[in-house]
PDB file of C-alpha atoms and ligand atoms in Angstrom:
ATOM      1  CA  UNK I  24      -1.550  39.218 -23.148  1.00 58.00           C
ATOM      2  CA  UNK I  25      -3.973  40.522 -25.504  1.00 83.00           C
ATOM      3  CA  UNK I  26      -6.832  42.498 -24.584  1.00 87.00           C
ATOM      4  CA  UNK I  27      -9.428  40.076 -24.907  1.00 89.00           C
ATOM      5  CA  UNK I  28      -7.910  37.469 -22.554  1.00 91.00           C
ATOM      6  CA  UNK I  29      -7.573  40.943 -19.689  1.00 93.00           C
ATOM      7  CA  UNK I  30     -11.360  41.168 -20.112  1.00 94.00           C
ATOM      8  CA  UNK I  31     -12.188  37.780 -19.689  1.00 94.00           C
ATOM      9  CA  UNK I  32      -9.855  37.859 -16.722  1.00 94.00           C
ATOM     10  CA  UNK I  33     -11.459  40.739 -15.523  1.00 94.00           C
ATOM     11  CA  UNK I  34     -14.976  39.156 -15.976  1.00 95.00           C
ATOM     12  CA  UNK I  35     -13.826  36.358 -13.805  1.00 94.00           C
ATOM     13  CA  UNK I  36     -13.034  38.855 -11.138  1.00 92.00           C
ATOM     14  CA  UNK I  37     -16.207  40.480 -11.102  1.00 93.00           C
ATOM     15  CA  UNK I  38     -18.115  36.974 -10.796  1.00 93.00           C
ATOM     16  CA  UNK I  39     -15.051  36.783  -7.667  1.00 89.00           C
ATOM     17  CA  UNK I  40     -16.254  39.640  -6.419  1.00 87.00           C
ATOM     18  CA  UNK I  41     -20.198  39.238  -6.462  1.00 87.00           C
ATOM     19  CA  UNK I  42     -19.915  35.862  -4.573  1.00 84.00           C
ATOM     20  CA  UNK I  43     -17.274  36.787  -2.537  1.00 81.00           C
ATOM     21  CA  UNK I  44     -17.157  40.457  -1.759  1.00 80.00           C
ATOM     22  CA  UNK I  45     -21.226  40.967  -2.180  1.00 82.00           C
ATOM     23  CA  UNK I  46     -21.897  37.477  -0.548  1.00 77.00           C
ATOM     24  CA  UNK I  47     -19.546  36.909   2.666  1.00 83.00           C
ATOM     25  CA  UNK I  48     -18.323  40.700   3.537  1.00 83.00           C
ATOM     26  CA  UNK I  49     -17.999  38.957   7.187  1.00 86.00           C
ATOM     27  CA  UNK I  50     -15.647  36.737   5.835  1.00 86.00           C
ATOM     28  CA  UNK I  51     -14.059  39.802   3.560  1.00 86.00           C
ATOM     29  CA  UNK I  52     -13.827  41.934   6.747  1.00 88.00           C
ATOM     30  CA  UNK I  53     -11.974  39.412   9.042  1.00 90.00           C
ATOM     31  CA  UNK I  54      -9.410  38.348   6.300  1.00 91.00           C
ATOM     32  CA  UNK I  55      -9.049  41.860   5.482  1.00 90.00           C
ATOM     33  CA  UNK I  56      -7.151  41.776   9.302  1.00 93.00           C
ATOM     34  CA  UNK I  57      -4.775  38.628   8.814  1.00 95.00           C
ATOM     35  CA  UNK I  58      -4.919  35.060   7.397  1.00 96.00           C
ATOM     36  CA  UNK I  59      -4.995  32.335   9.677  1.00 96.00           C
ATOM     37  CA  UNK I  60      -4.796  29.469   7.069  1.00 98.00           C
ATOM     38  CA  UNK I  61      -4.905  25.946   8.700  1.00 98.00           C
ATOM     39  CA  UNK I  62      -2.858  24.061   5.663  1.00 98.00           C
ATOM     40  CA  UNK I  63       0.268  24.703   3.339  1.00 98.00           C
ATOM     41  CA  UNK I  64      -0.507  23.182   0.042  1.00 98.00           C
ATOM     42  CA  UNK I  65       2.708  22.362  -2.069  1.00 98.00           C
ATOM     43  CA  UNK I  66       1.084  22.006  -5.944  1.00 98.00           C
ATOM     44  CA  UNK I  67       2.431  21.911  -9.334  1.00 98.00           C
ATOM     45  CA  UNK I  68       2.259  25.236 -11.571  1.00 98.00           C
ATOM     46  CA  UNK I  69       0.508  23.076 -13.643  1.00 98.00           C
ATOM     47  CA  UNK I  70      -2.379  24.894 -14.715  1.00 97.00           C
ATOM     48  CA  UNK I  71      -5.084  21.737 -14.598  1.00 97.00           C
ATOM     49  CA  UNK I  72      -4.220  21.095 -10.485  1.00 98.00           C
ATOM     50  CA  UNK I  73      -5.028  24.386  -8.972  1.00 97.00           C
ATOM     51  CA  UNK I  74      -5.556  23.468  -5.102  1.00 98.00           C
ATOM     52  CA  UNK I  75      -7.890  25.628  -4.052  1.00 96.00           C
ATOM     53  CA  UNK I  76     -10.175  25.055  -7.476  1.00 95.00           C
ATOM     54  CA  UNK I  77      -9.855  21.240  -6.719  1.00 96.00           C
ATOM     55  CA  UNK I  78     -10.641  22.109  -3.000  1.00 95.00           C
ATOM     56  CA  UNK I  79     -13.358  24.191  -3.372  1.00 94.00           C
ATOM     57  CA  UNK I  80     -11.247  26.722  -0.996  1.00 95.00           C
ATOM     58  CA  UNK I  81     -12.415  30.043   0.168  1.00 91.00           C
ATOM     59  CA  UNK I  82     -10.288  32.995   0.828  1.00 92.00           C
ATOM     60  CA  UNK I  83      -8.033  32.124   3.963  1.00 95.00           C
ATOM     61  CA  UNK I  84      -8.157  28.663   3.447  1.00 97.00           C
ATOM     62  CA  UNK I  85      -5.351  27.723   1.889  1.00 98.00           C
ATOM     63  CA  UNK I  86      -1.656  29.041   1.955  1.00 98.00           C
ATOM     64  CA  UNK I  87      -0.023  27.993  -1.367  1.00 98.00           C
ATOM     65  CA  UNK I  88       3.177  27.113  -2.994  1.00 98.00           C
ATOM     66  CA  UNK I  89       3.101  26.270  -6.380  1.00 98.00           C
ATOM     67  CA  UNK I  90       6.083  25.495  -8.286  1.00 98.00           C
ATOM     68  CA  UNK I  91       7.534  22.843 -11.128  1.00 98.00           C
ATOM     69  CA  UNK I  92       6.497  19.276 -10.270  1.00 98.00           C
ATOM     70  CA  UNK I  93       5.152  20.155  -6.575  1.00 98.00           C
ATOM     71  CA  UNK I  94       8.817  19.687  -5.336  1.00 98.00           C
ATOM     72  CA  UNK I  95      10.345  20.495  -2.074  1.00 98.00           C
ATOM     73  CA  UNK I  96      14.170  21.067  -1.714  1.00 96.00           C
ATOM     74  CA  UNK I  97      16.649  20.039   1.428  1.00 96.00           C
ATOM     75  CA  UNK I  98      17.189  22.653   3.260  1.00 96.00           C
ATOM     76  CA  UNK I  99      20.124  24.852   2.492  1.00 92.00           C
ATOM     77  CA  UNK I 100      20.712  27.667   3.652  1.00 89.00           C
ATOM     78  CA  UNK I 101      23.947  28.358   2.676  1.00 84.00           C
ATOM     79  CA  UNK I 102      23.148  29.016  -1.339  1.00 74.00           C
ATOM     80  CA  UNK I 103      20.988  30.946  -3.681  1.00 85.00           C
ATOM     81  CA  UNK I 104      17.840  32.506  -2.985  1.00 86.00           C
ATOM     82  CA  UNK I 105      15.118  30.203  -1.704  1.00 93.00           C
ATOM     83  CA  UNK I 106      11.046  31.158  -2.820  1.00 94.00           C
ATOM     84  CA  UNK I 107       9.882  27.829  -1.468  1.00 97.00           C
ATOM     85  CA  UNK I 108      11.650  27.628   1.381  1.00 97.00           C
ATOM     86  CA  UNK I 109      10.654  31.039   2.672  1.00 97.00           C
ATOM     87  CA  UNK I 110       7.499  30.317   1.904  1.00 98.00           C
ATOM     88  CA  UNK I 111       7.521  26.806   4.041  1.00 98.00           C
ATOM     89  CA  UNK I 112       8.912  29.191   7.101  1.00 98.00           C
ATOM     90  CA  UNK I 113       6.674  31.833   6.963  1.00 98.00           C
ATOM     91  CA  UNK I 114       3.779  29.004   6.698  1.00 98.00           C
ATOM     92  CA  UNK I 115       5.379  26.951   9.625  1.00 98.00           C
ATOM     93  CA  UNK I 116       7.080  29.705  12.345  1.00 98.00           C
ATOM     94  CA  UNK I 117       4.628  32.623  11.736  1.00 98.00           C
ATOM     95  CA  UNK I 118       1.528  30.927   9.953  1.00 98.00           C
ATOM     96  CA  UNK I 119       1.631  27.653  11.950  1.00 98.00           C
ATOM     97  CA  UNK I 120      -0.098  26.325   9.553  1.00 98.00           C
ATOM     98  CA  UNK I 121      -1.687  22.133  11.452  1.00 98.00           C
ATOM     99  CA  UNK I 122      -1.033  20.762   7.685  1.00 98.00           C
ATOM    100  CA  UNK I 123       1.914  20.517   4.858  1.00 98.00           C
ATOM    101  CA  UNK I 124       0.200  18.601   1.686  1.00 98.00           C
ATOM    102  CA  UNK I 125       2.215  17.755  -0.702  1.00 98.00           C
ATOM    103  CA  UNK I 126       0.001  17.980  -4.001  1.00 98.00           C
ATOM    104  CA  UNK I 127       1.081  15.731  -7.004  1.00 98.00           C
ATOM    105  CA  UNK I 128      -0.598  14.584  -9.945  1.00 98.00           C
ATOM    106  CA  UNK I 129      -0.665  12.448 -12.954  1.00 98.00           C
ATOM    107  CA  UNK I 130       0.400  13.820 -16.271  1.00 97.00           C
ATOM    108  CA  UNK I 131       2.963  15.989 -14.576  1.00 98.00           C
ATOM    109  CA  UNK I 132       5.204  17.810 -17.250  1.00 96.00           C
ATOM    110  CA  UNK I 133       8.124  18.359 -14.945  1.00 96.00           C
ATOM    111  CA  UNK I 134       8.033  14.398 -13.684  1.00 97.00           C
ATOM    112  CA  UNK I 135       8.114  13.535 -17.655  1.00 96.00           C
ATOM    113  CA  UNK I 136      11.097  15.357 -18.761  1.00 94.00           C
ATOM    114  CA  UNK I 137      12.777  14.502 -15.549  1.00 95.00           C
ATOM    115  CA  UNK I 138      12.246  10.842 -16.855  1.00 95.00           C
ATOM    116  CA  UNK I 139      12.916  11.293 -20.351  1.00 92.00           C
ATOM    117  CA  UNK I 140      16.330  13.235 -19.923  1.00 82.00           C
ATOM    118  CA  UNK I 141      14.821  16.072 -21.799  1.00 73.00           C
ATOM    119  CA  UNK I 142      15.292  18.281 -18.291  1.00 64.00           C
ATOM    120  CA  UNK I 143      18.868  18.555 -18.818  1.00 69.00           C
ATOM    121  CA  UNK I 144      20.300  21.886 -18.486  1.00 63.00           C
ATOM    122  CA  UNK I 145      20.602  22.925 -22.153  1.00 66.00           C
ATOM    123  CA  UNK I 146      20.410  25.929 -24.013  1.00 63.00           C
ATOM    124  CA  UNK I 147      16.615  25.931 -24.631  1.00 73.00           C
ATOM    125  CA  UNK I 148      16.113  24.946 -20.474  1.00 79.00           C
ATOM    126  CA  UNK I 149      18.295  27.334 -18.371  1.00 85.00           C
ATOM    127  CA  UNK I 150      16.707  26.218 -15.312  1.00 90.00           C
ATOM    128  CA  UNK I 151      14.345  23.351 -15.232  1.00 92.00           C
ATOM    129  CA  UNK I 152      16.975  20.616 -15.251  1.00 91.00           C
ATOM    130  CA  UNK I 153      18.704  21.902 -12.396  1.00 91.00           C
ATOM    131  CA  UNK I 154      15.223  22.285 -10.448  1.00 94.00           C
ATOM    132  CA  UNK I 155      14.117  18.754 -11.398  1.00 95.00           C
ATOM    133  CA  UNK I 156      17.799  17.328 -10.154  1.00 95.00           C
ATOM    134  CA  UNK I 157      15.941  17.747  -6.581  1.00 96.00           C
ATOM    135  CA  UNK I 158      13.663  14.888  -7.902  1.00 97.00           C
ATOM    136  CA  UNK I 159      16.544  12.515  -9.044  1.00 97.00           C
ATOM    137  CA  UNK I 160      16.867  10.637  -5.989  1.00 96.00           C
ATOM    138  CA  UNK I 161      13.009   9.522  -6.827  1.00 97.00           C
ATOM    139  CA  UNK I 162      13.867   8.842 -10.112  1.00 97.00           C
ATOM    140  CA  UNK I 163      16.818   6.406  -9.287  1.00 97.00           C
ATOM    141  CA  UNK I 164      14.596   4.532  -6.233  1.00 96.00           C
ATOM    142  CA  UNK I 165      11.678   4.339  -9.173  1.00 97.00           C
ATOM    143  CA  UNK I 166      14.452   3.129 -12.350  1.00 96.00           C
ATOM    144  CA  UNK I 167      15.587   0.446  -9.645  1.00 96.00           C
ATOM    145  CA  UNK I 168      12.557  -0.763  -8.410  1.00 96.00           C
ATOM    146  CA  UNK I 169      10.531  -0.736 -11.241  1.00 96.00           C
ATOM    147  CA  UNK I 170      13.059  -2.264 -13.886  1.00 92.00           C
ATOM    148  CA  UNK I 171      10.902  -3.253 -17.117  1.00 93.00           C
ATOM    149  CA  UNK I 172       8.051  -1.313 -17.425  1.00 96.00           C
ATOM    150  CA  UNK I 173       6.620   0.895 -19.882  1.00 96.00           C
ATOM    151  CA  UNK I 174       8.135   4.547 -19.370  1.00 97.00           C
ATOM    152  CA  UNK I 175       4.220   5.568 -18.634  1.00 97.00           C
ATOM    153  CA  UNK I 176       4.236   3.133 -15.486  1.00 97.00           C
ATOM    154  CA  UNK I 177       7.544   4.802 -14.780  1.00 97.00           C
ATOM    155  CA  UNK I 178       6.303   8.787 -14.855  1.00 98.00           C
ATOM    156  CA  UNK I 179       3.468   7.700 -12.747  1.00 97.00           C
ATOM    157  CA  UNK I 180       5.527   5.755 -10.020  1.00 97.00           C
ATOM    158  CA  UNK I 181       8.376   9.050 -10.476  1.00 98.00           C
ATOM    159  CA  UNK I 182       5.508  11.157  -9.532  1.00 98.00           C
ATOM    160  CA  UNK I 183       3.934   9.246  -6.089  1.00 98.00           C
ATOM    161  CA  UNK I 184       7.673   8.729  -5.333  1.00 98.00           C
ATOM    162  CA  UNK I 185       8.957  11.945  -5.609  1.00 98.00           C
ATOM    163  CA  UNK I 186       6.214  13.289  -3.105  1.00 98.00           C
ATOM    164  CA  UNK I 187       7.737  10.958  -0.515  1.00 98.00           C
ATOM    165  CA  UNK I 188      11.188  12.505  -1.291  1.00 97.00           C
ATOM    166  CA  UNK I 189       9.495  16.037  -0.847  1.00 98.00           C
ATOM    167  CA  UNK I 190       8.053  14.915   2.312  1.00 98.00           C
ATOM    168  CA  UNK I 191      11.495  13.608   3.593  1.00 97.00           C
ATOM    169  CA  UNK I 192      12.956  16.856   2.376  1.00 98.00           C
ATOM    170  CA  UNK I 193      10.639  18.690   4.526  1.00 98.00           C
ATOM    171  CA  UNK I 194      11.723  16.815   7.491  1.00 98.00           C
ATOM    172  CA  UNK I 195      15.052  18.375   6.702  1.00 98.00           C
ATOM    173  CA  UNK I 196      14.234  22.066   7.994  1.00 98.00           C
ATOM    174  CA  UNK I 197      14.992  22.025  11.764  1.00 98.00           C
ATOM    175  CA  UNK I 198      11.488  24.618  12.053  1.00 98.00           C
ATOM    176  CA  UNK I 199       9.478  21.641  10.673  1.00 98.00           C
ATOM    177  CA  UNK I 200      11.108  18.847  12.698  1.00 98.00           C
ATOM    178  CA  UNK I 201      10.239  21.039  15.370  1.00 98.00           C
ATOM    179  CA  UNK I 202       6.783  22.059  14.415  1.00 98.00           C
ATOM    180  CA  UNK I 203       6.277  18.029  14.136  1.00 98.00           C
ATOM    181  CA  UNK I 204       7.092  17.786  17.650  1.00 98.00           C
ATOM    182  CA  UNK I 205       6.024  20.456  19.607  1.00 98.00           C
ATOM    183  CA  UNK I 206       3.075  20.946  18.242  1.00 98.00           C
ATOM    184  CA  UNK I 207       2.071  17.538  15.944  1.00 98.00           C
ATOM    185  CA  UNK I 208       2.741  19.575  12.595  1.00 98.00           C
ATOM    186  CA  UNK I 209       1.155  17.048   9.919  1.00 98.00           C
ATOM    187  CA  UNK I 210       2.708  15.984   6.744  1.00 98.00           C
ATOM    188  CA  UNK I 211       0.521  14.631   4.063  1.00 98.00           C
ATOM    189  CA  UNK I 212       1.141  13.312   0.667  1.00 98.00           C
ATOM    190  CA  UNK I 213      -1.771  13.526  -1.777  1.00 98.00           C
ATOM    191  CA  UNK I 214      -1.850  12.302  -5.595  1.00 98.00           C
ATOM    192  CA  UNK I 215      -4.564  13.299  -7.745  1.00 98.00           C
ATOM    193  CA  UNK I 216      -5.104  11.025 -10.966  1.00 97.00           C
ATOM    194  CA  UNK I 217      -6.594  13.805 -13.267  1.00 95.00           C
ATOM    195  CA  UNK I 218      -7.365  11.500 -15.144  1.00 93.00           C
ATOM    196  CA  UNK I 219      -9.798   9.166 -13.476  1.00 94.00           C
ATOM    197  CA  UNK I 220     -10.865  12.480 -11.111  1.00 94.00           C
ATOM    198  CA  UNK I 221      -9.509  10.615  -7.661  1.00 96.00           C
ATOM    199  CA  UNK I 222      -7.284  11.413  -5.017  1.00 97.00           C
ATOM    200  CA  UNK I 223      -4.557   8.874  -3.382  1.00 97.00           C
ATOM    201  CA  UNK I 224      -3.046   9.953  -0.411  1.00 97.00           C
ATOM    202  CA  UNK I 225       0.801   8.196   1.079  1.00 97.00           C
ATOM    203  CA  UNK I 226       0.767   6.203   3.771  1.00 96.00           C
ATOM    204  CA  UNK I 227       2.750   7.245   6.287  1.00 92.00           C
ATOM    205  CA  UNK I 228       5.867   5.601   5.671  1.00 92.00           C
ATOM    206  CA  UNK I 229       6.041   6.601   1.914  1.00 91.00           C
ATOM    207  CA  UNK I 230       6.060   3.278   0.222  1.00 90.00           C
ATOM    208  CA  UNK I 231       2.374   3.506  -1.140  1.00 95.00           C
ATOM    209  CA  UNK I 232      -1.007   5.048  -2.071  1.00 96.00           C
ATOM    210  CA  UNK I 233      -4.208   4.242  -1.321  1.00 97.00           C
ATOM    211  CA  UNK I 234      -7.017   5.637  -2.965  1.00 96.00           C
ATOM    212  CA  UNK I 235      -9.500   8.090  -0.740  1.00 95.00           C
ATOM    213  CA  UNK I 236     -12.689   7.366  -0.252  1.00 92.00           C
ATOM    214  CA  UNK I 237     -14.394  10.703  -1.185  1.00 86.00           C
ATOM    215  CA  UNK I 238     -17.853  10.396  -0.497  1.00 87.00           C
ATOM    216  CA  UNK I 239     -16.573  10.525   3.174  1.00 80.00           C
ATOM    217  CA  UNK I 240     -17.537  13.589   4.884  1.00 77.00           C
ATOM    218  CA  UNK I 241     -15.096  15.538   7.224  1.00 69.00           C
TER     219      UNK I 241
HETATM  220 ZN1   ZN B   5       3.115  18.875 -12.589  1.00 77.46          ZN
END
């Protein structure tokens, strides 16, 4: 990183810490305690759908996983090392967080080279194709229901679809099943069209989105 971007980085902290630190020390000072964040937000690492930018989050708000396409894995304990899914139990059993969203978007690079085959493990990707294999169920339900049209249709429909399948892989985790029950543990699915600037969110069962009406207030 060259020394130009660290200063501009830097400068961005300091406008942080004037509205932040300067502005809310109350808030600074309780945080500074614990974090009692309501809502686990599961977002892309893409760097245009940052969740608590798009949110307008404070401090506290928000506990975050971001990762390649905003994808969830089955639970599996039995292999590997697991970043997202110690970061869904620490959310759920010591956070207990009220919310899982499941963040997606449009234009999602992951999605797109899932659909175009160019995920494959090769020797230029050592580990995106096997990370987007946890989205090939989606891909298959999309290729089969969607037979025919254009491969832009088909990223877009990959990318609603494979938050269901993230959502359904969430369900797999015996701590969330059991969060869901004991304690109504909600899981949402939102889609944000970056491109028109609106947010869909899933209806329950997964088949479809409906655009949110934002001018709503909470
Ligand atoms: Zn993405």
């Amino acid at each position: 990183m060259g020394r130009r971007e660290i200063l501009r980085l830097v400068a961005g902290f300091r406008r942080f810490r004037d509205r932040y630190f300067v502005g809310e020390e109350a808030l600074y000072q309780r945080l500074s305690t614990g974090q009692t964040p309501k809502t686990l937000v599961i977002a892309c690492s893409d760097s245009r759908v940052d969740p608590a930018l798009l949110t307008d989050a404070s401090p506290g708000e928000l506990f975050v996983v971001r990762n390649v396409a905003n994808l969830v894995p089955p639970c599996d304990p039995g292999r590997g090392v697991h970043g997202v899914s110690a970061a869904i139990e620490f959310a759920v059993k010591s956070l207990k967080v009220e919310h899982v969203v499941i963040l997606g978007h449009r234009q999602c690079g992951g999605i797109r080279a899932l659909m175009s085959d160019t995920a494959k493990e090769s020797d230029e990707h050592l580990f995106i194709g096997k990370w987007m294999k946890i989205a090939q169920p989606a891909k298959e339900r999309v290729l089969a229901r969607h037979q025919g049209e254009d491969f832009e249709a088909l990223c877009q429909h990959c990318e609603m679809q494979s938050i269901a399948s993230s959502i359904e892989n969430l369900k797999t985790f015996p701590f969330v099943r059991q969060a869901i029950e004991e304690r109504g543990l909600e899981l949402i699915g939102i889609y944000f069209d970056l491109e028109k600037g609106e947010l869909f969110e899933m209806a329950s069962d997964g088949t479809s989105f409906t655009p949110i009406d934002i001018t709503a207030r909470a």
